[in-house]
mmCIF file of C-alpha atoms in Angstrom:
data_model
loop_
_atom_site.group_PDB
_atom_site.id
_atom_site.type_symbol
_atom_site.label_atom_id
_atom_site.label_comp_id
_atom_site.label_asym_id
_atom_site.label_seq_id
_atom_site.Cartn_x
_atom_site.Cartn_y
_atom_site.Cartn_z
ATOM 1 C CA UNK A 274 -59.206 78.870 51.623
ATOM 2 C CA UNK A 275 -57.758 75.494 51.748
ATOM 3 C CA UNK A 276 -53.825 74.481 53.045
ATOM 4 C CA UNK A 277 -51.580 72.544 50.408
ATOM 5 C CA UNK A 278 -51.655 68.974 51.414
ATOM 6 C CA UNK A 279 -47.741 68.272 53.132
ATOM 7 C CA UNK A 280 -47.100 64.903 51.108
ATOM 8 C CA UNK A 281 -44.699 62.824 53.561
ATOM 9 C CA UNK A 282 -41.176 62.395 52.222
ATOM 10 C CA UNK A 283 -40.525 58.935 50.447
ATOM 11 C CA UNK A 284 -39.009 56.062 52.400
ATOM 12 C CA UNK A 285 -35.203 56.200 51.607
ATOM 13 C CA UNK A 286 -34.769 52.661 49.664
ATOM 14 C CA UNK A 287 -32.809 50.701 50.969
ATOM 15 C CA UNK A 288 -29.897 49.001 49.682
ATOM 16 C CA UNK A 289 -29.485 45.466 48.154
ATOM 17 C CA UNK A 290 -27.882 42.672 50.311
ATOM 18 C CA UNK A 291 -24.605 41.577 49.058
ATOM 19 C CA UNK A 292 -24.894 37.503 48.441
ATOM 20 C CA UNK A 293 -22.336 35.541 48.871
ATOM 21 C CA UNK A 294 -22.515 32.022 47.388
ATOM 22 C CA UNK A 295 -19.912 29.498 46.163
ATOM 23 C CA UNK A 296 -19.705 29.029 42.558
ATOM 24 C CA UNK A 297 -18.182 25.595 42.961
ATOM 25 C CA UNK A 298 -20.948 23.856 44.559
ATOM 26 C CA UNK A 299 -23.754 25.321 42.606
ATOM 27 C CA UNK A 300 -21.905 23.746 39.664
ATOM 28 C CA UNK A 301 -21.972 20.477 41.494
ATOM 29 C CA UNK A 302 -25.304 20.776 42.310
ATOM 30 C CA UNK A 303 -26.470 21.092 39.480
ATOM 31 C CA UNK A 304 -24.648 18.245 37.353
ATOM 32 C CA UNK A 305 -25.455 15.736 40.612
ATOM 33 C CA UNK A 306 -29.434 16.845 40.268
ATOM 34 C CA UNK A 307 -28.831 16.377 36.502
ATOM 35 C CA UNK A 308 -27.443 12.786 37.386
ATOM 36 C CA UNK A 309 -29.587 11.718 39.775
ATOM 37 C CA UNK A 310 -32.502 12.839 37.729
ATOM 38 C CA UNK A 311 -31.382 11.030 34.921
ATOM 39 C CA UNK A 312 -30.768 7.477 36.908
ATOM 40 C CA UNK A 313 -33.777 7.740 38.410
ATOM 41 C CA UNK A 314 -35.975 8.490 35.845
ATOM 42 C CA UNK A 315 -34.889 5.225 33.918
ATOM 43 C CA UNK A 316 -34.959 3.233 36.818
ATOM 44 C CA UNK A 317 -38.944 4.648 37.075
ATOM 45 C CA UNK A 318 -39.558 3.861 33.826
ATOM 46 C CA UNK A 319 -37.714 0.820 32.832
ATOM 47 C CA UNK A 320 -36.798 -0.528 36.456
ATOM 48 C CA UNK A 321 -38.859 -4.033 37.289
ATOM 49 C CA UNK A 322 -40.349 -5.267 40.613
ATOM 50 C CA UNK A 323 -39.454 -2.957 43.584
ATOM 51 C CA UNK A 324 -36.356 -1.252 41.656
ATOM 52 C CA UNK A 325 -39.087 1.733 40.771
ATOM 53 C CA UNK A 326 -39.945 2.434 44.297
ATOM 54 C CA UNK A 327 -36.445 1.792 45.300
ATOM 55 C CA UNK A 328 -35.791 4.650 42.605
ATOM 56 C CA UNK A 329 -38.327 6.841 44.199
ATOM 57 C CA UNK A 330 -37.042 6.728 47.799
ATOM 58 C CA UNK A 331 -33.912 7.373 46.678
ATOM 59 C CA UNK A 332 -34.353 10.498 44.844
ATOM 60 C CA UNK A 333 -37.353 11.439 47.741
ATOM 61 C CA UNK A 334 -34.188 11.171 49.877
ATOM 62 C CA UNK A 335 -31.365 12.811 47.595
ATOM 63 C CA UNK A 336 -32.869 15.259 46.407
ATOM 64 C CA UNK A 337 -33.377 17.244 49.144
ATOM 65 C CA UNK A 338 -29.731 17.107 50.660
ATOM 66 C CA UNK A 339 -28.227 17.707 47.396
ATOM 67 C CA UNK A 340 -29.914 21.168 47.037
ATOM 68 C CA UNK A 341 -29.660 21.586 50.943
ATOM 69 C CA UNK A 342 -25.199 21.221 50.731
ATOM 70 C CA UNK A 343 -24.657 22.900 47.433
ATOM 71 C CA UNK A 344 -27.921 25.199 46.140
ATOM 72 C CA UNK A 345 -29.756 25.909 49.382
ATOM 73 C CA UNK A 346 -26.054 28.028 51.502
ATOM 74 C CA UNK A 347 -26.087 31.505 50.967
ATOM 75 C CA UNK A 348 -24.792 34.275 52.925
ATOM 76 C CA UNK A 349 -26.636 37.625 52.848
ATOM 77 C CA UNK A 350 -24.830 41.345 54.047
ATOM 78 C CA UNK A 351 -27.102 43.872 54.363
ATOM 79 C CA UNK A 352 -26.937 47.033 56.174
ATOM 80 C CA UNK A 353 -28.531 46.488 59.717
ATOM 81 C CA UNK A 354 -28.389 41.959 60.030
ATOM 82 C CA UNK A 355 -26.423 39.267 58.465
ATOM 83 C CA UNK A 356 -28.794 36.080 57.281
ATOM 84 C CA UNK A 357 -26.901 32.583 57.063
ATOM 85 C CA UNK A 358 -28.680 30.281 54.930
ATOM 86 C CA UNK A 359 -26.965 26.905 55.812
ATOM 87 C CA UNK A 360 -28.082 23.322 54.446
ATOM 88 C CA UNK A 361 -30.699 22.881 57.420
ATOM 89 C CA UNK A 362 -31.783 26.417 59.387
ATOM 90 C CA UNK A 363 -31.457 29.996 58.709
ATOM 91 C CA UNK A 364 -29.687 32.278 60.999
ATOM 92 C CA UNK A 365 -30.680 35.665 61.333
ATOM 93 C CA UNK A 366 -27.990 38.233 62.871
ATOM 94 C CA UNK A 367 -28.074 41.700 63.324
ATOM 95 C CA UNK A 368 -24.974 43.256 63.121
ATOM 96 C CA UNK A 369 -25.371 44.440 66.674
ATOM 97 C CA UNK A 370 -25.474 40.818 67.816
ATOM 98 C CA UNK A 371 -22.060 39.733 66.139
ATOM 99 C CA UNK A 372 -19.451 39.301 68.461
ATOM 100 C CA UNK A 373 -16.650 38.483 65.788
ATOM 101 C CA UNK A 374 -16.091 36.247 62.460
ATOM 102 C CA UNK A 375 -13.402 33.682 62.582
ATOM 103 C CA UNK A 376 -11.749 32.386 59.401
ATOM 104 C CA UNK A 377 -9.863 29.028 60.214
ATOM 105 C CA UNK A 378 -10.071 25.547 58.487
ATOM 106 C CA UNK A 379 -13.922 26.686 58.542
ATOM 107 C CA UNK A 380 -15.406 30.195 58.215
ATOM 108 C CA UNK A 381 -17.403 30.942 61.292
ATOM 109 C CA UNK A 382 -19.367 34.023 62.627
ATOM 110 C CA UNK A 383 -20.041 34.647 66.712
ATOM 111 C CA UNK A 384 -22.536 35.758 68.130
ATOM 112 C CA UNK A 385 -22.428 37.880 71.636
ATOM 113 C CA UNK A 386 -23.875 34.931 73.144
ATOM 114 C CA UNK A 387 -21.574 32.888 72.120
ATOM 115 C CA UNK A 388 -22.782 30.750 70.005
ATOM 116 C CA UNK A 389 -21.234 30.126 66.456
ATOM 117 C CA UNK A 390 -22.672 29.426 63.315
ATOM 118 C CA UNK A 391 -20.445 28.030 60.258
ATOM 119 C CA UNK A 392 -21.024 30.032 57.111
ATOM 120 C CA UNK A 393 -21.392 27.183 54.545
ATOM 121 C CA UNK A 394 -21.377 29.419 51.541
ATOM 122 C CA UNK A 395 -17.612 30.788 52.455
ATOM 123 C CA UNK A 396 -15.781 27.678 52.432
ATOM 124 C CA UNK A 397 -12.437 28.259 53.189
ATOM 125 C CA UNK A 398 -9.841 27.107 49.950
ATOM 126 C CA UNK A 399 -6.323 26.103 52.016
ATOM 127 C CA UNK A 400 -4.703 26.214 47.992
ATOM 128 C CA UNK A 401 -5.758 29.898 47.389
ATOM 129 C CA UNK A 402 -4.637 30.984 50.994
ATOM 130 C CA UNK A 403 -0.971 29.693 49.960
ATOM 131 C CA UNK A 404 -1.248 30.821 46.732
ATOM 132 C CA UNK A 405 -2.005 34.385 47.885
ATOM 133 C CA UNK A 406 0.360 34.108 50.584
ATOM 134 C CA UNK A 407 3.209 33.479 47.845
ATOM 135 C CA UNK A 408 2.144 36.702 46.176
ATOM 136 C CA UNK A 409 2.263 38.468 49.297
ATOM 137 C CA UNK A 410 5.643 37.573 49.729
ATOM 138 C CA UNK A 411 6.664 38.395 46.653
ATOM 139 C CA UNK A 412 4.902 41.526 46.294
ATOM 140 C CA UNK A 413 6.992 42.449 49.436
ATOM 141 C CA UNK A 414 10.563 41.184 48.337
ATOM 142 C CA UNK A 415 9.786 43.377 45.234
ATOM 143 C CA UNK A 416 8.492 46.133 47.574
ATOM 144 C CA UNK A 417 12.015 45.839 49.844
ATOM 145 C CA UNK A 418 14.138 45.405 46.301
ATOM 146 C CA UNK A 419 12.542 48.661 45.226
ATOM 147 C CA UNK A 420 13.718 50.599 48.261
ATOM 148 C CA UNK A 421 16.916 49.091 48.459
ATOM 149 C CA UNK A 422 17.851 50.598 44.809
ATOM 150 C CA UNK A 423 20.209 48.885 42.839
ATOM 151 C CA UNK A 424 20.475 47.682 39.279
ATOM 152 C CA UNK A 425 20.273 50.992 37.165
ATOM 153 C CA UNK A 426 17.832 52.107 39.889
ATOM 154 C CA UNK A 427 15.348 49.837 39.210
ATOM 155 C CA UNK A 428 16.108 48.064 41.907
ATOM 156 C CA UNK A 429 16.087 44.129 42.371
ATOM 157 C CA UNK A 430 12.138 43.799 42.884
ATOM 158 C CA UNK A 431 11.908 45.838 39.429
ATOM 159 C CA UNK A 432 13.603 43.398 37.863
ATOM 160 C CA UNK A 433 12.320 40.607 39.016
ATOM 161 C CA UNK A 434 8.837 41.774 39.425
ATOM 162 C CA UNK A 435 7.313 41.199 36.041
ATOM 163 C CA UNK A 436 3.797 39.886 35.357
ATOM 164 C CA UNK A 437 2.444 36.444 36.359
ATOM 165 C CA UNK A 438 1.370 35.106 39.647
ATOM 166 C CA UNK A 439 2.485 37.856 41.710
ATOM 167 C CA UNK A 440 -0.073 39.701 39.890
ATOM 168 C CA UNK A 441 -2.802 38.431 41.470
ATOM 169 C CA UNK A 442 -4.741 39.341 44.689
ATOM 170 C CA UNK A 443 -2.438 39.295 47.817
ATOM 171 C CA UNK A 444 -5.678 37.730 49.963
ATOM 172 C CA UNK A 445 -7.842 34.383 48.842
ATOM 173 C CA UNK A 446 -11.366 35.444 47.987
ATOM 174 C CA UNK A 447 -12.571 33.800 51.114
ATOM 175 C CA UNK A 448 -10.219 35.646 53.295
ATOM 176 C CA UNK A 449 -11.302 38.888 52.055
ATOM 177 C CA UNK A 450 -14.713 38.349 52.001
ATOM 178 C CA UNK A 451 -14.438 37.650 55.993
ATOM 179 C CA UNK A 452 -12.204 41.002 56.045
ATOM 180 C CA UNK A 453 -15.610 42.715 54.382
ATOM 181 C CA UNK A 454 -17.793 41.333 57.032
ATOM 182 C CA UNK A 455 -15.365 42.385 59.979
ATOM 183 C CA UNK A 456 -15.392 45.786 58.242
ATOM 184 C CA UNK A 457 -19.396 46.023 57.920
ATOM 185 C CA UNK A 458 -19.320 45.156 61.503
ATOM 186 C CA UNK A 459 -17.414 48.073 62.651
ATOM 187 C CA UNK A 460 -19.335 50.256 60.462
ATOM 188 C CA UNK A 461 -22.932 48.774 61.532
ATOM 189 C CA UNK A 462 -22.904 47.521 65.176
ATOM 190 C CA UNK A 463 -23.113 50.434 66.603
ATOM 191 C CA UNK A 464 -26.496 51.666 64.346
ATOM 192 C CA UNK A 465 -29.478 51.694 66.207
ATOM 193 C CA UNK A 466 -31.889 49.404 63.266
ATOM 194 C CA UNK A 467 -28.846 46.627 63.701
ATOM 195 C CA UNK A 468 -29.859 45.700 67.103
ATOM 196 C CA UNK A 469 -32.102 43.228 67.613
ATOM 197 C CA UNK A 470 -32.304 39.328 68.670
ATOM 198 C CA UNK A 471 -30.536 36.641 66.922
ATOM 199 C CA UNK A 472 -32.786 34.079 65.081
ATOM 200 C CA UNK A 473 -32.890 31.084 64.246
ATOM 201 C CA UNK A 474 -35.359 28.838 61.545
ATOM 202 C CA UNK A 475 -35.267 25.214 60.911
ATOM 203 C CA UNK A 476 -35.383 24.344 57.139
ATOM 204 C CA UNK A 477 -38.402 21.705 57.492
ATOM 205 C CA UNK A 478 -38.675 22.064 53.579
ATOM 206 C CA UNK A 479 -35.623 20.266 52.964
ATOM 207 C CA UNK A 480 -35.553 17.842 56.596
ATOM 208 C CA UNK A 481 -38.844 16.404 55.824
ATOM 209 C CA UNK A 482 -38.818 15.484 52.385
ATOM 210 C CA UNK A 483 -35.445 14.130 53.182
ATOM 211 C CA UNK A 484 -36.554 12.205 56.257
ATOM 212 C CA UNK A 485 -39.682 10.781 54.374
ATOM 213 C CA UNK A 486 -37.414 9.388 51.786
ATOM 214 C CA UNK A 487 -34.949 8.073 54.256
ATOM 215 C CA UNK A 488 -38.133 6.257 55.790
ATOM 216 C CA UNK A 489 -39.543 4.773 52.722
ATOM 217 C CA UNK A 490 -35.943 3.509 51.641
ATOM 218 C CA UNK A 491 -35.411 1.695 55.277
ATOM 219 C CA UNK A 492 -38.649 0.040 54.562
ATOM 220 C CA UNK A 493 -38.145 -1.223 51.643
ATOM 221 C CA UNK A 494 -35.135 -2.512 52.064
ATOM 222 C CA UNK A 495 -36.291 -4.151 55.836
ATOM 223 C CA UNK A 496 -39.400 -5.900 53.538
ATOM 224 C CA UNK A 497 -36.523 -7.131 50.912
#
């Protein structure tokens, strides 16, 4: 007589990081790497003399920190670290190793250590802050005018309420994607799988190329 094989339970999947990336500068990524791709193929093919390899260490050069500032910065949530993809390294934190997130003139996370890391995909729009701090205010003049009564009951703020900017978020999108962060923090410090060391990885795929290209431009141009 032979015992029913106990199959183990199946690993709980786990959930998709949330990306954050800026829409902005994957647009201009894209059109500059369509530009520069365009100039320097006709330089290739139609340039004369050294104006080809001129055209080559440029683009050797360009190429790489184009995608590095505006393809390459990504920031990934998940539920036990927080990955940083900037232009040149990677930072790996767990959310047990994040001290705070700071949202300035820059967007910033700390780690307990101390040491901050700018979050290049977050950049921080000064336009939609004031924008969404005029809707704020309005949203709570309307708010007070409502409470105060007046007008047929209405109230002030019912009046002049309406539709239109005011109906818009009260927070720029940067803002309340820190807020998200702060709040995943509070939630998943504490967990025992989001402890852990901070890490940190060079991007050698884009400084090399990008150095090489740099090189083979400053000769070229020393040789004249």
């Amino acid at each position: 007589m032979t015992t029913p094989d106990h199959q183990s339970p199946e690993p709980r999947p786990t959930a998709k990081d949330v990306i954050y990336r800026s829409p902005m500068a994957l647009v201009a990524g894209v059109l500059l790497l369509v530009l520069a791709g365009w100039l320097g193929f006709d330089a290739l093919v139609r340039g004369h003399g050294r104006t080809p390899w001129l055209a080559l260490a440029a683009l050797i050069l360009a190429v790489p920190l184009v995608i590095a500032f505006t393809l390459r910065p990504a920031v990934f949530s998940g539920e036990d670290r927080l990955r940083v993809r900037n232009p040149f390294r990677s930072v790996t934190l767990p959310w047990g190793e994040v001290a705070s997130l700071r949202s300035g003139y820059t967007n910033e996370v700390i780690a307990n250590s101390g040491d901050k890391y700018q979050l290049w995909a977050i950049p921080v729009s000064l336009r939609a802050r004031k924008k969404a701090a005029r809707r704020q205010a309005r949203a709570e003049a309307a708010a007070r005018g409502g409470r105060s009564g007046g007008l047929g009951g209405l109230g002030l703020g019912g009046v002049l309420g309406g539709t239109g900017d005011q109906d818009g978020p009260t927070r720029a999108e940067s803002d309340q994607i820190i807020a998200d962060l702060r709040a995943t923090v509070e939630r998943r410090g504490p967990a025992g799988t989001a402890q852990g060391e901070v890490t940190v990885r060079w991007a050698y795929e884009v400084i090399a190329p990008a150095v090489a290209g740099a090189v083979l431009l400053a000769v070229l141009l020393a040789v004249g």
